[in-house]
Structures are given as structure tokens and as C-alpha cells.
CSV table of C-alpha atoms and ligand atoms in Angstrom, one decimal:
chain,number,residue,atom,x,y,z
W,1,UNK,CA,1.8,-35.4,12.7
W,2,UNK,CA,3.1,-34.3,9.3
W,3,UNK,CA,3.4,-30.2,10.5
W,4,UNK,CA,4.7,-30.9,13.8
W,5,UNK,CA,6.7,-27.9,14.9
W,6,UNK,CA,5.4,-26.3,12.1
W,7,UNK,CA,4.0,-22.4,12.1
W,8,UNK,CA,0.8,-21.6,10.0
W,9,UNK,CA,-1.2,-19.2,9.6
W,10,UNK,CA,-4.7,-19.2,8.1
W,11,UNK,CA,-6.1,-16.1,7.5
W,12,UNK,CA,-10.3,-16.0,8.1
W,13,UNK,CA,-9.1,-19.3,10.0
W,14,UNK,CA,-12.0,-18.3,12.2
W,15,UNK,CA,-15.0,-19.8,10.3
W,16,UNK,CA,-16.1,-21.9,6.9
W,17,UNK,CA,-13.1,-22.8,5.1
W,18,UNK,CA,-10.7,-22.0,6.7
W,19,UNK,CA,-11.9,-22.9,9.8
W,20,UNK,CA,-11.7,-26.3,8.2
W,21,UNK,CA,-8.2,-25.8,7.0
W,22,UNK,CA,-7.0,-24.7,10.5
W,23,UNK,CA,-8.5,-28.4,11.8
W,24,UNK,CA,-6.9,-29.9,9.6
W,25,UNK,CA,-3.4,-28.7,9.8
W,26,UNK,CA,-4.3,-28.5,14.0
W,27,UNK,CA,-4.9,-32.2,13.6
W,28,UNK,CA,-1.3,-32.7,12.2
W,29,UNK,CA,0.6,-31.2,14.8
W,30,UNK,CA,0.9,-27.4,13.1
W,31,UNK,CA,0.8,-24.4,15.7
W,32,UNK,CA,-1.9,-22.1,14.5
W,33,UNK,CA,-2.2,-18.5,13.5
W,34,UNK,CA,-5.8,-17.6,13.0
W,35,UNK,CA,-6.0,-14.2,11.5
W,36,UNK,CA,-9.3,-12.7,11.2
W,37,UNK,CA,-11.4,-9.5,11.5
W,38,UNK,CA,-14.6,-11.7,13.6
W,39,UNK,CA,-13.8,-13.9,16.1
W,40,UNK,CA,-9.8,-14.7,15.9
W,41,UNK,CA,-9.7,-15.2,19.5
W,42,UNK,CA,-13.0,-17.2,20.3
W,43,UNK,CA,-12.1,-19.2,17.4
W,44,UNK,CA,-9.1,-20.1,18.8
W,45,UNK,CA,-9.7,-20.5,22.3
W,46,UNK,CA,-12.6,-23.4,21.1
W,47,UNK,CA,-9.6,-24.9,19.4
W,48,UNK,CA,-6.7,-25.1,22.0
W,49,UNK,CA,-7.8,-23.7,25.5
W,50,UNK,CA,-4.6,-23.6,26.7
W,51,UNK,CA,-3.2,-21.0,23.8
W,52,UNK,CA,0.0,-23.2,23.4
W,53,UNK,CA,-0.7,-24.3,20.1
W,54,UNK,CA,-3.3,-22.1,18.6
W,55,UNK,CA,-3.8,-18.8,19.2
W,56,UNK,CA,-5.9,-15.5,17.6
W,57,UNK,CA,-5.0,-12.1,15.6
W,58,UNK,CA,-7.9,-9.8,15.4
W,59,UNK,CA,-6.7,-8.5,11.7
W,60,UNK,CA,-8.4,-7.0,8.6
W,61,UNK,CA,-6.3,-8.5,5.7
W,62,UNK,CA,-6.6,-5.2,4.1
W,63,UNK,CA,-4.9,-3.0,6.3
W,64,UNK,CA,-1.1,-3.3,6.0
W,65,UNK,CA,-0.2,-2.8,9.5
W,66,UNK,CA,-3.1,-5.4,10.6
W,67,UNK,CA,-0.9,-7.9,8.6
W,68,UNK,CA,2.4,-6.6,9.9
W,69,UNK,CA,1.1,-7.5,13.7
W,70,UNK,CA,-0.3,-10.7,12.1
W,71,UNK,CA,3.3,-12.0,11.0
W,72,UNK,CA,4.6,-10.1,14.5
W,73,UNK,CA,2.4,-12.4,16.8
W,74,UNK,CA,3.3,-15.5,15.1
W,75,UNK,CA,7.1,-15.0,15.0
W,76,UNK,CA,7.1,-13.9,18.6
W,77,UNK,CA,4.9,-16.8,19.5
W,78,UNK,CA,6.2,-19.6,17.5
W,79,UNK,CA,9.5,-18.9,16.2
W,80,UNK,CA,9.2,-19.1,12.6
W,81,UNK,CA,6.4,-18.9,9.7
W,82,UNK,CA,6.4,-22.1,7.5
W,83,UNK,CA,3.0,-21.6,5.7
W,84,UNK,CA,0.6,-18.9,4.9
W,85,UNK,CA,-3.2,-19.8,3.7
W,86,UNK,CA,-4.8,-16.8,1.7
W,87,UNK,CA,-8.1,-17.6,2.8
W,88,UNK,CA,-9.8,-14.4,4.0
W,89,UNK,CA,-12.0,-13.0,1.2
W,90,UNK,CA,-15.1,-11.6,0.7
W,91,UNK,CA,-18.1,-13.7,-1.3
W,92,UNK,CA,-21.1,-15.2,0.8
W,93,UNK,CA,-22.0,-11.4,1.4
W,94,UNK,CA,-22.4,-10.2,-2.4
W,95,UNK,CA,-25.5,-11.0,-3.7
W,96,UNK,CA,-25.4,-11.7,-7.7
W,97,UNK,CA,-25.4,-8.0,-9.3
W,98,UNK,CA,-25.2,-6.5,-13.6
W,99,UNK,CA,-22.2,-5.4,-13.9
W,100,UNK,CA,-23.7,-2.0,-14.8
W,101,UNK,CA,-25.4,-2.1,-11.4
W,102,UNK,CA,-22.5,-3.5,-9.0
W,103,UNK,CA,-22.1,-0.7,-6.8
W,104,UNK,CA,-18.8,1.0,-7.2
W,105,UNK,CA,-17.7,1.0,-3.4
W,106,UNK,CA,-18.5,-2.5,-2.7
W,107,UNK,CA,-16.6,-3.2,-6.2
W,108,UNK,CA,-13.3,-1.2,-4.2
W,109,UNK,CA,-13.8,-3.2,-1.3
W,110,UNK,CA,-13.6,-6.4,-3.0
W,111,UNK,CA,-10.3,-5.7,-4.6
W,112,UNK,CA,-9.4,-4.7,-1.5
W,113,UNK,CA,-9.7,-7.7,0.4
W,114,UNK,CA,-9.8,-10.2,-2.0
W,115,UNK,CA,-6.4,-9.0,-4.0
W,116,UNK,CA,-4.5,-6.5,-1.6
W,117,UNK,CA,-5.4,-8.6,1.6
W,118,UNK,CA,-3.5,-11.5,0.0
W,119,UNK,CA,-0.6,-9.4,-1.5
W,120,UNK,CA,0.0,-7.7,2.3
W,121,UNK,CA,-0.5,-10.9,4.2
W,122,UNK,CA,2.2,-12.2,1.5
W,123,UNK,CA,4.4,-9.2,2.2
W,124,UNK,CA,4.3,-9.8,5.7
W,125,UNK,CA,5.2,-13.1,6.1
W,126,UNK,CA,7.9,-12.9,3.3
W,127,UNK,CA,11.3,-11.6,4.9
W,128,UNK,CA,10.6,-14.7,7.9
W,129,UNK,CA,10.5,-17.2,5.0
W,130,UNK,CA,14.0,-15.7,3.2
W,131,UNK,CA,15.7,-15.9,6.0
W,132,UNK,CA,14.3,-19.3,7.0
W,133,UNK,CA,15.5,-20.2,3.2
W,134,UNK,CA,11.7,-21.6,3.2
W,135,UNK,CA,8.1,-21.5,2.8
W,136,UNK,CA,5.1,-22.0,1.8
W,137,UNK,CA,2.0,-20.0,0.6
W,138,UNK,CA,-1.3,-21.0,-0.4
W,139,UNK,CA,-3.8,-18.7,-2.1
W,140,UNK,CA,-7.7,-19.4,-2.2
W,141,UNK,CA,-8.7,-18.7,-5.2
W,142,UNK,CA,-12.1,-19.8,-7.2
W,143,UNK,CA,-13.5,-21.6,-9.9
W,144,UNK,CA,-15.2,-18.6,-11.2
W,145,UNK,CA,-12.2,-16.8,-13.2
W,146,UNK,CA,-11.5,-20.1,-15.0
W,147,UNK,CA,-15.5,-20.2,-16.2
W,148,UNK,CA,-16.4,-16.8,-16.6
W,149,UNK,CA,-19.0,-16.7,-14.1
W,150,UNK,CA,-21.6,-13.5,-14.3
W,151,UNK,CA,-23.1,-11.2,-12.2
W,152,UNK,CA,-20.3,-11.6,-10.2
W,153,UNK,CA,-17.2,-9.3,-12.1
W,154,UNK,CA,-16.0,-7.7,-8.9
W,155,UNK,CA,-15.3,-11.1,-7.4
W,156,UNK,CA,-14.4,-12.9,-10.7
W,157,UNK,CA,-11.9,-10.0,-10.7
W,158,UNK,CA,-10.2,-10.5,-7.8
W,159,UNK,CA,-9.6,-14.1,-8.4
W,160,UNK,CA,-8.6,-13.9,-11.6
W,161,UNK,CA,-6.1,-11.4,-10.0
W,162,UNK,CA,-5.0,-13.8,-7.0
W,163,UNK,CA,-4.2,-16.8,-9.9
W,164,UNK,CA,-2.4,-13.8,-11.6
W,165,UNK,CA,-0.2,-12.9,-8.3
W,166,UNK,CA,0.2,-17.0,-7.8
W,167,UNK,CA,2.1,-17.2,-11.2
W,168,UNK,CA,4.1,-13.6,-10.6
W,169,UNK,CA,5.3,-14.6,-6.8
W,170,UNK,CA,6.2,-18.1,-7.4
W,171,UNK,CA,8.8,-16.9,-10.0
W,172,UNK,CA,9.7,-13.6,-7.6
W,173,UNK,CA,10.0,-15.7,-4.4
W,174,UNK,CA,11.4,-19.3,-6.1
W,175,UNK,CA,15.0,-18.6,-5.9
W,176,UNK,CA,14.5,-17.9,-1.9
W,177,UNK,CA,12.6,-21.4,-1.7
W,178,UNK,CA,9.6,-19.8,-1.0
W,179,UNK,CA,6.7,-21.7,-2.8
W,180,UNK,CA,3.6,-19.9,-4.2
W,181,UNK,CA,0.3,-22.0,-4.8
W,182,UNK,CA,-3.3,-21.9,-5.4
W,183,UNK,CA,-6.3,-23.9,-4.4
W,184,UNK,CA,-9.3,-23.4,-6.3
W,185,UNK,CA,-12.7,-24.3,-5.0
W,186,UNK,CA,-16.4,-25.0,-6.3
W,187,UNK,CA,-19.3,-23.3,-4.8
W,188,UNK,CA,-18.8,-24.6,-0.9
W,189,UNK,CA,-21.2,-25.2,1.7
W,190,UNK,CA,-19.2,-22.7,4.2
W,191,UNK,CA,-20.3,-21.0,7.0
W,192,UNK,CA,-20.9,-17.7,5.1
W,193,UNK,CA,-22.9,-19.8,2.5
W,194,UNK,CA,-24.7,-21.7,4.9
W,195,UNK,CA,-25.8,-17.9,6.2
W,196,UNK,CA,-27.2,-17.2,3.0
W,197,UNK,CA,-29.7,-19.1,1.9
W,198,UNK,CA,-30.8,-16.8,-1.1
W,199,UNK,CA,-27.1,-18.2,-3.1
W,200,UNK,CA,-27.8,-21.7,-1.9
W,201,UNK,CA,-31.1,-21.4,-3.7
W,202,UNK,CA,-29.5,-19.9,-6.7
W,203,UNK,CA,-26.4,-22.0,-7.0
W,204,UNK,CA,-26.8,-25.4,-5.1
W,205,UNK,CA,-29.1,-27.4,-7.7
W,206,UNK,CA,-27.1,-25.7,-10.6
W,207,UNK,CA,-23.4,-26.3,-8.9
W,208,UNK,CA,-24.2,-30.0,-7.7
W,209,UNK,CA,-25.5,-30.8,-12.0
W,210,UNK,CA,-22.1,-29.7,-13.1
W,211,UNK,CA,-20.0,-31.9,-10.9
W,212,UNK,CA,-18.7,-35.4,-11.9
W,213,UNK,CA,-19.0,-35.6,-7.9
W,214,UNK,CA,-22.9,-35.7,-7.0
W,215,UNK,CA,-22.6,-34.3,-3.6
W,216,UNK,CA,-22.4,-30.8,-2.5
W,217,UNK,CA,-19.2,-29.8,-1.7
W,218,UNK,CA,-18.3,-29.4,1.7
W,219,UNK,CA,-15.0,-26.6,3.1
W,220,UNK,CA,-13.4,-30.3,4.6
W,221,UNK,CA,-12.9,-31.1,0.6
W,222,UNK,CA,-10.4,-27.6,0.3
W,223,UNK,CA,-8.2,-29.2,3.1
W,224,UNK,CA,-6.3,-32.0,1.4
W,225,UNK,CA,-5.3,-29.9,-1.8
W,226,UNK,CA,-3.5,-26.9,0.6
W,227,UNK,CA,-1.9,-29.3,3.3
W,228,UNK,CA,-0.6,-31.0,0.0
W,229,UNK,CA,0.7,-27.4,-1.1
W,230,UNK,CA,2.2,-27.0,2.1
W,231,UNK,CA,3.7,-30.3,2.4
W,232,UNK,CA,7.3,-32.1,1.4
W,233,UNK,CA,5.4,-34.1,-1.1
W,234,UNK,CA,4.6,-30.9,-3.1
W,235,UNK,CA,8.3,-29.5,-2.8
W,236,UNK,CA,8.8,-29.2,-6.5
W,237,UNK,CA,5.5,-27.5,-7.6
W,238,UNK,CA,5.2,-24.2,-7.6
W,239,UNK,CA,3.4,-21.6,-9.5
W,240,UNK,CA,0.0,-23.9,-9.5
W,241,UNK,CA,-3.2,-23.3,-9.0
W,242,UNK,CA,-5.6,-26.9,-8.7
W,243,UNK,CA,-9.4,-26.8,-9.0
W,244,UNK,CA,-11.1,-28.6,-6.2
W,245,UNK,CA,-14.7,-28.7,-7.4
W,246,UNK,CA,-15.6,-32.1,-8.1
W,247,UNK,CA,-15.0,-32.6,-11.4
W,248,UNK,CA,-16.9,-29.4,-12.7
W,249,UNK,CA,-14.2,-27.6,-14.9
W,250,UNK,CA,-11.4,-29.4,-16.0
W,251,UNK,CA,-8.6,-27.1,-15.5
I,1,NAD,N1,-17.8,-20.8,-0.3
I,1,NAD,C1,-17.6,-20.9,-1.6
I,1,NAD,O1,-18.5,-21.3,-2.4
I,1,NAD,C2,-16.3,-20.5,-2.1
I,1,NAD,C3,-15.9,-20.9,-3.4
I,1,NAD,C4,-14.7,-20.6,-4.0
I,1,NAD,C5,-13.8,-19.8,-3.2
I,1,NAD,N2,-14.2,-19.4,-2.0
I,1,NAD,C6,-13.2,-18.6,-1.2
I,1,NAD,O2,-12.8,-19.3,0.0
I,1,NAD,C7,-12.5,-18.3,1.0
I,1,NAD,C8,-13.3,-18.6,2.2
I,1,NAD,O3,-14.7,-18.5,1.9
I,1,NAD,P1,-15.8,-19.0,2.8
I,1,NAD,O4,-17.0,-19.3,2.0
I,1,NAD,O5,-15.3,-20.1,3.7
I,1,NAD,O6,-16.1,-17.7,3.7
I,1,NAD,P2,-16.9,-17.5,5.0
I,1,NAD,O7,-17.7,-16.2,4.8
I,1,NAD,O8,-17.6,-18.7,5.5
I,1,NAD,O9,-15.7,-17.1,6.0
I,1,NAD,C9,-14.8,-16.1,5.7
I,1,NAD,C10,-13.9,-15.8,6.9
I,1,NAD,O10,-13.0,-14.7,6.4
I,1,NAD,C11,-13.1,-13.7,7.4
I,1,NAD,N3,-12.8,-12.4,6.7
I,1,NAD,C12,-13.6,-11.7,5.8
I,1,NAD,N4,-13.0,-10.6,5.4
I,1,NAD,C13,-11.9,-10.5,6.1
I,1,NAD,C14,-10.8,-9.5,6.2
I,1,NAD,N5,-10.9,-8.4,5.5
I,1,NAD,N6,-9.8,-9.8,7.0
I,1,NAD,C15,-9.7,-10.9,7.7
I,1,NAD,N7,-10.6,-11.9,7.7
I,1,NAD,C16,-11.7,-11.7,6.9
I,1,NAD,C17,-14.5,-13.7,8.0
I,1,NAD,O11,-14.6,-13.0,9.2
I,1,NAD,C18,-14.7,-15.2,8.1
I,1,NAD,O12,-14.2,-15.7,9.3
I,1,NAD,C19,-12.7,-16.9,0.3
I,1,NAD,O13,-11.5,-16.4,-0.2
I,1,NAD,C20,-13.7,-17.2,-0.8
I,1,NAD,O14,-13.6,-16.3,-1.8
I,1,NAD,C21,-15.4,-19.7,-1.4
């Protein structure tokens, strides 16, 4: 019961990865924000029937005032905002593209989601966390920025971006003791993945022989590396990102 009393919010809380990281910090005593454009409020409702501890925001990360009501529901429903999770992002969806070819639209929407989502959900929870003198927030990145992965530059983009916005925030939001971290995953069996069986064929064999770890890695692996971000035990970190891939690039 580590987050007891605690607010967070997970944004695309409602499936793969974050899904996981909502159970986890659920399973610790945390009341739960799920913000996400599909299913925020079936998602939670399979979580906590009664709504007292969990509860749903239909919200596109993108859209400022989506993230405004986001912050809104959990301050009016809760109290307080101790931790934001960055999680909602676009990458199951994109299928691996020359970077002459990537179509320029999708290429917008990417950056959209992927950078600006986390910047406004960022923005939003911010003035709660001044005035509480304290918080926390956790941005999903990926391993692909620190390799150099191709046929993927719109996505490689964005999260070279979001360990770029990690660095910048932690030093703009330090001195209110807001806390700025990154979690960096491997190629994950997620929901979105597991819909997509054209990547699993491309990148399952050839992500698994990279990893000191011979397993695939599953969204339950993410969990312990942001509840460590969000925790006391991590109270004089800040400005991080860690890889969790199983040992495939040694950051
Ligand atoms: N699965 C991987 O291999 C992998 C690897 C590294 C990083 N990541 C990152 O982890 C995060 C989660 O990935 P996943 O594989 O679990 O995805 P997923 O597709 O399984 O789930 C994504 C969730 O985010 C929600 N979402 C998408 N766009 C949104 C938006 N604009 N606003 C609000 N919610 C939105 C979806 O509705 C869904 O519930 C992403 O940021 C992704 O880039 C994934």
C-alpha cells in the first residue's frame, strides 16, 4: 500500500502498458485517473465497479482542453495530483515506412501525440503539483532514439523529443519539487502489439536475440521502473530516463 491516498493518473491507462501500470499502482493503494481516447470508462469500471478509486476521462492527449478536463476530473475527484504517467502514444498502428515514403500527415500526427500530448498533459497537471510543493511525472519513452532505429523516423522523433522534454522539465520544474522522469521500454508484447501481428513477425525473433533477457518482454516488466519513479525511494533522481529492455542497449 505504498500510494495509498495517492492521485495518479495514467494516460492510455485503458489498455497494454499502461493498463499494466494502472494495476500496478491500483494494487498499491493509488486512486486512478485513466485518461484515454478508447475505452477510459469501460476500463475503469472492469477495475473498481464502485468508481471510488478508479475512475475514466474520455481524453485525446493532443487536444489541450481534453487534458485541461483530464487534470479537472482528478482534482475534483481526488483532491490532489501526485503522479502523471506519459503513456499515451501512438506505435502498434505504424507500420515500418522509408523515410522518403512516411506519409507527411501521419508524420504530424505522431508529433502530435507522441510529443505535444505529453507536454499538455504535463501542463495540465503542473500548477496542482506547485502548489502541492510536489510531484511526480513519468514519461514513456523508447529504446528506439537511443539505437537509431529505421523505418521508423516519425516515431524515433518523437521520443527522442520526449527524452529531450524529460531533461528540460526536470530542471524547469526541480525547484517546485516537481520530479521529471523517463522509462524506456523494449519492443513490448502490448495490447496494440498483440493486434498486430505483421510487427510481431518483423520484430519478435530479432528483439528477443538482442536481449541479455531471453524472454519476450511483457507491459508487467514497464511497471516496477515508473512506480520506482513515482516513489520516495526515487526522491533524489530526477532528469532520468532508464531503459527497460532486458539488457538490449546498455544506456
Ligand atoms: N509496445 C512497445 O513495443 C513499446 C515499446 C517502447 C515504447 N512504447 C510506448 O509505450 C506506450 C504504450 O504503448 P503500448 O504498446 O502499450 O500501446 P497500445 O496501443 O497497446 O495502447 C495505447 C493506449 O493509448 C491510447 N491512446 C492512443 N492515442 C491516444 C491519444 N491521442 N490520447 C489518449 N490516449 C491515446 C490507446 O487508446 C490505448 O489505450 C506508448 O507511448 C509507446 O510509444 C511501446
Amino acid at each position: 500500500m505504498k500510494f495509498q491516498g495517492k492521485t495518479v493518473i495514467v494516460t492510455g491507462g485503458a489498455m497494454g502498458i499502461g493498463r499494466s501500470i494502472v494495476e500496478g499502482f491500483l494494487a498499491e493503494g493509488a486512486n486512478i485517473v485513466i485518461a484515454d481516447c478508447s475505452n477510459a470508462d469501460d476500463a475503469a469500471k472492469d477495475l473498481d465497479k464502485t468508481g471510488d478509486r478508479v475512475v475514466g476521462v474520455s481524453c485525446d492527449v493532443s487536444s489541450q482542453s481534453d487534458t485541461e478536463q483530464m487534470a479537472k476530473t482528478a482534482l475534483d475527484k481526488f483532491g490532489r495530483i501526485d503522479v502523471l504517467v506519459n503513456n499515451a502514444g501512438i506505435y502498434s498502428s505504424l507500420k515500418p515506412t522509408a523515410f522518403e515514403d512516411l506519409d507527411v500527415d501521419e508524420w504530424k500526427r505522431v508529433l502530435e501525440v507522441n510529443v505535444m500530448g505529453q507536454a499538455l498533459s504535463s501542463r495540465a497537471v503542473v500548477p496542482t503539483m506547485r502548489k502541492q510543493g510536489d510531484g511526480r511525472i513519468i514519461n514513456i519513452s523508447s529504446g528506439t532514439p537511443f539505437k537509431g532505429v529505421p523505418f521508423m523516423l516519425h516515431y524515433v522523433a518523437s521520443k527522442g523529443a520526449v527524452n529531450a522534454m524529460t531533461k528540460s522539465l526536470a530542471k524547469e520544474l526541480g525547484s517546485a519539487g516537481i520530479l521529471v522522469n523517463g522509462v524506456a521500454p523494449g519492443f513490448t508484447m502490448s495490447d496494440g502489439v498483440l493486434a498486430n501481428p505483421e510487427q510481431i513477425e518483423k520484430l519478435q525473433d530479432i528483439s528477443l536475440k538482442a536481449r541479455v533477457i531471453q524472454r519476450d518482454q511483457m507491459p508487467e516488466d514497464i511497471v516496477g521502473a515508473v512506480m520506482y519513479f513515482a516513489s520516495q525511494e526515487s526522491a533524489f533522481i530526477t532528469g532520468q530516463t532508464l531503459v527497460v529492455d532486458g539488457g538490449a542497449y546498455f544506456h
